């Protein structure tokens, strides 16, 4: 295990009705909040009204910025950062899924930055400060409510990039699983695949971390059990609660501390979303089994065997390669059972940009579990067509 510093300071208010703590969460950080949200469902389901009622009761002023897109755009970030600067905003309060929270994170950083917010997406080191962020989560997937990352798109240049900084980790998050009962089957399934992918990206690492890996396997089993349950029974609170909490722990750094490794499948998926604006989790579900098959070799086979035995109940007495292949098959079958696509062509992706997408993702493969060249990524894309 490598050296690390553990600090995951986000305060979590988890469970039914925890929105009542929103003023307690915001008050330490300021008296004027910018509420950021997406398409407006938070206005229909009453969450927005309840938040504003509580803030007003506590004397906390608020402004609003709606319309954050799934795969949030840099234009919306710029607008939000300007809004904060002009309106003397002290706290940023996103209500929504990962897109809304990610957008709010770079708005918060952009508010304290003199240049263009895209600089902060290109280089996380340029994020030297950010307004405090208090997130209200409505969808279990990205873990953005408790992590240091944000993913922003510039569709004009076909770039979707992740950036990172400790400054944008939310100070607090309200996580009421009952909010996620209205998430449709598609986004519930895609969210589950996203959570599983975050866990797998840390699990398949060249560094040792026995404890982290056993925790990862437990989280994966949680997703496998409750992802399908939430798809089939949207109002199953226990399923929603387990998915939501697993989503945070999948990516809040805990699993990767001591075994840090750059991720493999996410850089490839970001290219798909940048060129075709597809749902992130669906892209991951398509690519992950193909990536697994490609990196399975005599060096990695034992790790895949362990994954199969501990996560998918693959018989321990099978020969290693057979066990590893069965583990990959069960991964692919599970994504299908969730109702997710298994081919790029199913989400409208054609051959047009495969080369450029492979080239761009290859530039981010240094130090990954199995370093892939542009040609190998192209092969994975083609196998996934
Ligand atoms: N910050 C990170 O660490 C991180 C990690 C992985 C992915 N991402 C990024 O996050 C984005 C995806 O976020 P996401 O998967 O949370 O989805 P999302 O925020 O894009 O939301 C998906 C859809 O679900 C709707 N929705 C949200 N909550 C709802 C509710 N309670 N009921 C009904 N509908 C609801 C939204 O309006 C939207 O239409 C992508 O851009 C992805 O690249 C970020």
Coordinates of C-alpha atoms and ligand atoms in Angstrom, one line a residue:
X1 CA 0.0 0.0 0.0
X2 CA 1.3 3.5 -0.9
X3 CA 1.4 6.4 1.6
X4 CA -1.6 8.6 1.8
X5 CA -3.3 11.4 3.7
X6 CA -6.9 10.6 4.6
X7 CA -9.2 13.6 4.7
X8 CA -12.8 13.3 3.4
X9 CA -14.4 16.2 5.2
X10 CA -17.9 16.5 3.6
X11 CA -20.6 16.5 6.2
X12 CA -23.4 14.2 5.1
X13 CA -27.1 14.5 6.1
X14 CA -28.4 11.2 5.0
X15 CA -32.0 9.9 5.0
X16 CA -35.6 10.9 4.8
X17 CA -36.4 14.5 5.6
X18 CA -32.8 15.6 6.0
X19 CA -33.5 18.6 3.9
X20 CA -34.7 20.2 7.1
X21 CA -30.9 20.6 7.9
X22 CA -30.2 22.7 4.8
X23 CA -29.9 26.0 6.7
X24 CA -27.6 24.3 9.2
X25 CA -25.5 23.1 6.4
X26 CA -25.4 26.5 4.6
X27 CA -25.2 29.0 7.5
X28 CA -21.5 28.4 8.5
X29 CA -20.5 29.5 4.9
X30 CA -22.5 32.6 4.2
X31 CA -25.7 34.5 4.0
X32 CA -26.4 34.5 0.3
X33 CA -26.7 31.3 -1.8
X34 CA -27.0 30.6 -5.5
X35 CA -29.3 27.7 -6.1
X36 CA -28.3 25.8 -9.2
X37 CA -30.6 23.2 -10.8
X38 CA -31.2 21.4 -14.1
X39 CA -34.4 21.0 -16.1
X40 CA -36.8 22.2 -13.4
X41 CA -38.0 18.9 -11.9
X42 CA -36.9 20.2 -8.5
X43 CA -39.6 22.8 -8.9
X44 CA -42.3 20.3 -9.6
X45 CA -41.4 17.8 -6.8
X46 CA -41.4 20.5 -4.1
X47 CA -37.6 20.2 -3.2
X48 CA -36.9 23.7 -4.5
X49 CA -39.8 25.3 -2.6
X50 CA -38.9 23.5 0.7
X51 CA -35.2 24.6 0.4
X52 CA -36.1 28.3 -0.3
X53 CA -38.7 28.3 2.5
X54 CA -36.1 27.1 5.0
X55 CA -33.4 29.5 3.8
X56 CA -35.8 32.4 4.0
X57 CA -36.9 31.4 7.5
X58 CA -33.3 31.5 8.5
X59 CA -32.5 34.8 6.9
X60 CA -30.4 33.4 4.1
X61 CA -30.9 35.2 0.8
X62 CA -30.9 33.2 -2.4
X63 CA -30.7 33.6 -6.2
X64 CA -31.3 30.8 -8.8
X65 CA -29.7 29.5 -11.9
X66 CA -31.6 26.8 -13.7
X67 CA -31.2 24.9 -17.0
X68 CA -28.0 23.0 -16.3
X69 CA -27.7 20.4 -19.1
X70 CA -27.0 16.6 -18.6
X71 CA -23.3 16.6 -19.6
X72 CA -23.1 20.2 -18.3
X73 CA -21.8 22.9 -20.7
X74 CA -19.0 25.4 -20.1
X75 CA -21.4 28.2 -21.3
X76 CA -23.6 27.5 -18.3
X77 CA -20.6 27.5 -16.0
X78 CA -19.4 30.8 -17.3
X79 CA -22.9 32.3 -16.8
X80 CA -23.0 31.0 -13.2
X81 CA -19.5 32.3 -12.4
X82 CA -20.4 35.8 -13.7
X83 CA -23.7 35.6 -11.7
X84 CA -21.7 34.9 -8.5
X85 CA -19.3 37.7 -9.1
X86 CA -22.0 40.3 -9.8
X87 CA -24.4 39.1 -7.1
X88 CA -21.9 38.7 -4.2
X89 CA -22.9 35.1 -3.8
X90 CA -21.2 33.4 -0.8
X91 CA -22.4 29.8 -1.1
X92 CA -23.3 27.6 -4.1
X93 CA -26.2 25.2 -3.6
X94 CA -26.8 22.7 -6.4
X95 CA -30.0 20.6 -6.3
X96 CA -29.8 17.7 -8.7
X97 CA -27.6 14.9 -10.1
X98 CA -24.0 14.9 -11.0
X99 CA -24.4 17.3 -13.9
X100 CA -25.9 20.0 -11.7
X101 CA -23.4 19.4 -8.9
X102 CA -20.4 19.4 -11.3
X103 CA -21.6 22.6 -13.0
X104 CA -22.0 24.2 -9.6
X105 CA -18.5 23.1 -8.6
X106 CA -16.8 25.0 -11.5
X107 CA -19.2 27.9 -11.0
X108 CA -17.9 28.1 -7.4
X109 CA -14.3 28.0 -8.6
X110 CA -14.9 30.3 -11.5
X111 CA -16.4 32.9 -9.1
X112 CA -13.0 33.3 -7.5
X113 CA -11.0 33.1 -10.7
X114 CA -10.0 36.1 -12.9
X115 CA -9.7 34.2 -16.2
X116 CA -12.0 32.0 -18.2
X117 CA -13.6 29.1 -16.3
X118 CA -12.5 26.6 -19.1
X119 CA -8.9 27.1 -17.8
X120 CA -10.0 25.4 -14.6
X121 CA -11.4 22.4 -16.5
X122 CA -8.2 22.1 -18.5
X123 CA -6.0 22.3 -15.4
X124 CA -7.3 21.5 -11.9
X125 CA -4.2 23.1 -10.4
X126 CA -5.5 26.4 -11.4
X127 CA -8.4 26.0 -9.0
X128 CA -6.8 27.8 -6.1
X129 CA -10.1 28.6 -4.3
X130 CA -13.8 28.1 -4.6
X131 CA -17.0 29.3 -3.0
X132 CA -18.2 26.7 -0.5
X133 CA -20.6 24.2 -2.0
X134 CA -23.6 22.5 -0.3
X135 CA -25.1 19.9 -2.5
X136 CA -28.6 18.4 -2.4
X137 CA -28.4 15.1 -4.3
X138 CA -31.4 13.8 -6.3
X139 CA -29.7 10.9 -8.3
X140 CA -27.4 8.1 -7.2
X141 CA -24.5 7.9 -9.7
X142 CA -21.5 10.1 -9.9
X143 CA -20.6 10.6 -6.2
X144 CA -20.0 14.3 -7.1
X145 CA -21.7 15.2 -3.7
X146 CA -18.6 14.0 -1.8
X147 CA -15.7 14.1 -4.3
X148 CA -13.2 16.5 -5.7
X149 CA -14.1 16.1 -9.4
X150 CA -16.2 17.9 -12.0
X151 CA -16.8 16.9 -15.6
X152 CA -17.6 19.8 -18.0
X153 CA -18.2 19.7 -21.8
X154 CA -17.3 22.2 -24.5
X155 CA -19.5 20.8 -27.3
X156 CA -18.1 23.4 -29.8
X157 CA -14.7 21.7 -29.6
X158 CA -16.0 18.2 -28.8
X159 CA -14.2 18.2 -25.5
X160 CA -15.6 16.6 -22.3
X161 CA -13.0 16.8 -19.6
X162 CA -12.7 16.0 -15.9
X163 CA -11.0 18.3 -13.5
X164 CA -10.1 17.9 -9.9
X165 CA -9.4 20.0 -6.8
X166 CA -9.9 19.6 -3.1
X167 CA -11.3 23.1 -3.2
X168 CA -14.4 21.9 -5.0
X169 CA -15.3 19.0 -2.7
X170 CA -18.7 19.9 -1.2
X171 CA -18.6 21.1 2.4
X172 CA -21.9 19.3 3.0
X173 CA -24.4 17.2 1.2
X174 CA -28.1 16.4 1.8
X175 CA -28.8 12.9 0.6
X176 CA -32.4 11.8 0.9
X177 CA -32.8 8.5 -1.0
X178 CA -36.6 9.1 -1.4
X179 CA -35.8 11.9 -3.8
X180 CA -34.3 9.3 -6.2
X181 CA -37.6 7.3 -6.4
X182 CA -38.6 9.4 -9.4
X183 CA -35.5 8.7 -11.3
X184 CA -36.6 6.6 -14.4
X185 CA -35.3 3.1 -15.1
X186 CA -32.8 4.3 -17.7
X187 CA -31.0 6.8 -15.4
X188 CA -31.3 4.4 -12.4
X189 CA -29.5 1.7 -14.5
X190 CA -27.0 4.2 -16.0
X191 CA -26.3 5.5 -12.5
X192 CA -25.7 2.0 -11.2
X193 CA -23.2 1.3 -14.0
X194 CA -21.5 4.6 -13.3
X195 CA -21.1 3.7 -9.6
X196 CA -19.8 0.2 -10.5
X197 CA -17.3 1.7 -13.0
X198 CA -15.9 4.1 -10.4
X199 CA -15.3 1.1 -8.1
X200 CA -13.8 -1.0 -10.8
X201 CA -11.5 1.8 -12.0
X202 CA -9.8 1.8 -8.5
X203 CA -10.1 -2.0 -8.1
X204 CA -8.1 -2.8 -11.2
X205 CA -4.9 -1.0 -10.2
X206 CA -1.3 -2.1 -10.2
X207 CA -0.8 -1.1 -6.6
X208 CA -1.7 -3.4 -3.8
X209 CA -4.5 -2.5 -1.4
X210 CA -6.0 -5.6 0.2
X211 CA -8.4 -3.8 2.5
X212 CA -9.5 -1.3 -0.2
X213 CA -10.2 -4.2 -2.6
X214 CA -12.4 -6.1 -0.1
X215 CA -14.3 -2.9 0.6
X216 CA -14.7 -2.4 -3.2
X217 CA -16.1 -5.9 -3.6
X218 CA -18.7 -5.2 -0.9
X219 CA -19.7 -2.0 -2.7
X220 CA -19.9 -3.8 -6.0
X221 CA -22.1 -6.5 -4.5
X222 CA -24.3 -3.7 -3.0
X223 CA -24.7 -2.2 -6.5
X224 CA -25.5 -5.6 -8.1
X225 CA -28.1 -6.4 -5.5
X226 CA -29.8 -3.0 -5.3
X227 CA -29.4 -1.7 -8.8
X228 CA -31.7 -4.2 -10.4
X229 CA -34.1 -3.9 -7.4
X230 CA -34.3 -0.1 -7.9
X231 CA -34.9 -0.5 -11.6
X232 CA -37.7 -3.0 -11.0
X233 CA -39.2 -1.3 -7.9
X234 CA -38.5 2.4 -8.2
X235 CA -40.0 3.2 -4.8
X236 CA -38.0 0.6 -2.9
X237 CA -36.4 2.9 -0.3
X238 CA -33.8 0.4 0.9
X239 CA -32.6 -0.2 -2.7
X240 CA -32.4 3.6 -3.3
X241 CA -30.6 4.2 0.0
X242 CA -28.0 1.5 -0.6
X243 CA -27.3 2.8 -4.1
X244 CA -27.1 6.3 -3.0
X245 CA -24.6 5.7 -0.2
X246 CA -22.6 3.2 -2.4
X247 CA -22.4 6.0 -5.0
X248 CA -20.6 8.3 -2.6
X249 CA -18.1 5.8 -1.3
X250 CA -17.3 4.5 -4.8
X251 CA -15.5 7.7 -5.6
X252 CA -14.9 9.8 -2.5
X253 CA -11.2 8.8 -2.6
X254 CA -11.5 6.1 0.1
X255 CA -11.1 3.2 -2.3
X256 CA -8.1 4.6 -4.1
X257 CA -6.1 6.0 -1.1
X258 CA -3.0 3.9 -1.0
X259 CA -3.5 2.5 -4.5
X260 CA -3.8 5.5 -6.7
X261 CA -4.0 4.8 -10.4
X262 CA -5.2 6.8 -13.4
X263 CA -8.5 5.5 -14.8
X264 CA -9.0 3.6 -18.0
X265 CA -12.6 3.4 -19.1
X266 CA -13.7 6.9 -18.1
X267 CA -11.3 8.7 -20.5
X268 CA -12.7 6.5 -23.3
X269 CA -16.3 7.2 -22.4
X270 CA -15.8 10.9 -22.1
X271 CA -14.9 10.9 -25.8
X272 CA -18.1 9.2 -26.6
X273 CA -20.1 11.7 -24.6
X274 CA -18.1 14.6 -26.1
X275 CA -18.9 13.6 -29.7
X276 CA -22.3 12.0 -29.3
X277 CA -23.7 13.5 -26.0
X278 CA -24.8 10.0 -24.7
X279 CA -25.6 9.1 -21.1
X280 CA -22.3 8.6 -19.3
X281 CA -23.3 5.5 -17.4
X282 CA -24.6 3.8 -20.6
X283 CA -21.3 4.4 -22.4
X284 CA -19.5 2.9 -19.4
X285 CA -21.7 -0.2 -19.4
X286 CA -21.0 -0.7 -23.1
X287 CA -17.2 -0.2 -22.9
X288 CA -16.4 -1.9 -19.6
X289 CA -16.8 -5.6 -20.6
X290 CA -14.9 -4.9 -23.9
X291 CA -12.1 -3.2 -22.0
X292 CA -12.0 -6.1 -19.5
X293 CA -11.7 -8.7 -22.3
X294 CA -8.9 -6.6 -23.9
X295 CA -6.8 -6.2 -20.7
X296 CA -7.3 -9.8 -19.6
X297 CA -3.9 -11.5 -20.0
X298 CA -1.5 -13.7 -18.0
X299 CA -0.5 -10.8 -15.8
X300 CA -4.0 -9.7 -15.0
X301 CA -5.8 -13.0 -14.9
X302 CA -5.5 -13.6 -11.2
X303 CA -7.1 -10.2 -10.4
X304 CA -10.0 -11.0 -12.7
X305 CA -10.4 -14.4 -11.1
X306 CA -10.5 -12.9 -7.6
X307 CA -13.1 -10.4 -8.9
X308 CA -15.2 -13.2 -10.3
X309 CA -15.0 -15.4 -7.1
X310 CA -15.6 -12.5 -4.6
X311 CA -18.1 -10.4 -6.6
X312 CA -19.9 -12.8 -9.0
X313 CA -19.8 -16.1 -7.0
X314 CA -17.8 -17.7 -9.8
X315 CA -16.7 -21.2 -8.6
X316 CA -13.3 -20.9 -7.0
X317 CA -12.2 -24.2 -8.4
X318 CA -12.4 -23.2 -12.0
X319 CA -9.1 -22.7 -13.9
X320 CA -8.1 -19.0 -13.6
X321 CA -8.7 -18.0 -17.2
X322 CA -12.1 -19.6 -17.3
X323 CA -13.1 -18.0 -14.0
X324 CA -11.9 -14.6 -15.3
X325 CA -13.9 -14.9 -18.5
X326 CA -17.0 -15.9 -16.6
X327 CA -16.6 -12.9 -14.4
X328 CA -16.5 -10.6 -17.5
X329 CA -19.5 -12.4 -18.9
X330 CA -21.5 -11.9 -15.7
X331 CA -20.5 -8.2 -15.7
X332 CA -21.8 -7.8 -19.3
X333 CA -25.0 -9.9 -18.5
X334 CA -25.7 -7.7 -15.5
X335 CA -25.6 -4.5 -17.5
X336 CA -28.0 -6.1 -20.0
X337 CA -30.3 -7.2 -17.2
X338 CA -30.4 -3.5 -16.0
X339 CA -31.7 -2.7 -19.5
X340 CA -28.5 -1.0 -20.7
X341 CA -27.2 -1.2 -24.2
X342 CA -24.2 -3.4 -25.0
X343 CA -23.3 -1.9 -28.4
X344 CA -22.2 1.6 -29.4
X345 CA -24.4 1.4 -32.4
X346 CA -27.4 1.1 -30.0
X347 CA -26.8 4.6 -28.7
X348 CA -26.3 6.1 -32.2
X349 CA -22.5 6.0 -32.4
X350 CA -21.1 5.3 -35.9
X351 CA -17.5 4.8 -37.2
X352 CA -17.0 8.5 -38.1
X353 CA -15.1 9.7 -35.0
X354 CA -13.6 6.4 -33.7
X355 CA -10.1 7.3 -34.8
X356 CA -10.0 10.7 -33.2
X357 CA -11.8 9.5 -30.1
X358 CA -9.2 6.7 -29.7
X359 CA -6.3 9.1 -30.2
X360 CA -7.6 11.6 -27.6
X361 CA -8.3 9.0 -25.0
X362 CA -4.9 7.3 -25.6
X363 CA -3.2 10.5 -24.5
X364 CA -4.7 9.9 -21.0
X365 CA -3.6 6.3 -20.5
X366 CA -0.2 6.8 -18.9
X367 CA 0.1 4.8 -15.7
X368 CA -3.2 3.0 -16.1
X369 CA -3.8 -0.7 -15.1
X370 CA -2.9 -1.8 -18.7
X371 CA -1.6 1.1 -20.7
X372 CA -3.4 1.1 -24.0
X373 CA -2.3 2.6 -27.3
X374 CA -4.5 4.4 -29.7
X375 CA -4.7 1.3 -31.9
X376 CA -5.8 -0.9 -29.0
X377 CA -8.5 1.7 -28.0
X378 CA -9.7 1.8 -31.6
X379 CA -9.9 -2.0 -31.5
X380 CA -12.0 -1.8 -28.3
X381 CA -14.3 0.7 -29.9
X382 CA -14.7 -1.4 -33.0
X383 CA -15.4 -4.5 -30.9
X384 CA -18.1 -2.5 -29.1
X385 CA -19.8 -1.3 -32.3
Ligands
LIG1 N1 -18.0 14.5 -10.5 C1 -17.7 13.3 -10.7 O1 -16.9 12.7 -10.0 C2 -18.4 12.6 -11.8 C3 -18.2 11.2 -11.9 C4 -18.9 10.5 -12.9 C5 -19.6 11.2 -13.9 N2 -19.7 12.6 -13.8 C6 -20.5 13.3 -14.8 O2 -21.8 13.6 -14.2 C7 -22.7 13.7 -15.3 C8 -23.9 12.7 -15.1 O3 -24.5 12.9 -13.9 P1 -25.7 12.0 -13.4 O4 -25.4 10.6 -13.9 O5 -25.9 12.2 -12.0 O6 -27.0 12.4 -14.2 P2 -27.5 13.9 -14.5 O7 -27.3 14.8 -13.4 O8 -27.0 14.3 -15.9 O9 -29.1 13.6 -14.6 C9 -29.6 12.7 -15.6 C10 -31.1 13.1 -15.8 O10 -31.8 12.7 -14.6 C11 -32.7 13.8 -14.2 N3 -32.9 13.7 -12.8 C12 -32.0 14.0 -11.8 N4 -32.6 13.8 -10.6 C13 -33.8 13.3 -10.8 C14 -34.9 12.9 -10.0 N5 -34.8 12.9 -8.7 N6 -36.0 12.4 -10.6 C15 -36.1 12.4 -11.9 N7 -35.2 12.8 -12.8 C16 -34.0 13.3 -12.2 C17 -31.9 15.0 -14.7 O11 -32.8 16.1 -14.8 C18 -31.3 14.5 -16.0 O12 -32.3 14.7 -17.0 C19 -22.0 13.4 -16.6 O13 -21.5 14.6 -17.2 C20 -20.8 12.6 -16.1 O14 -19.6 12.7 -16.9 C21 -19.1 13.2 -12.8

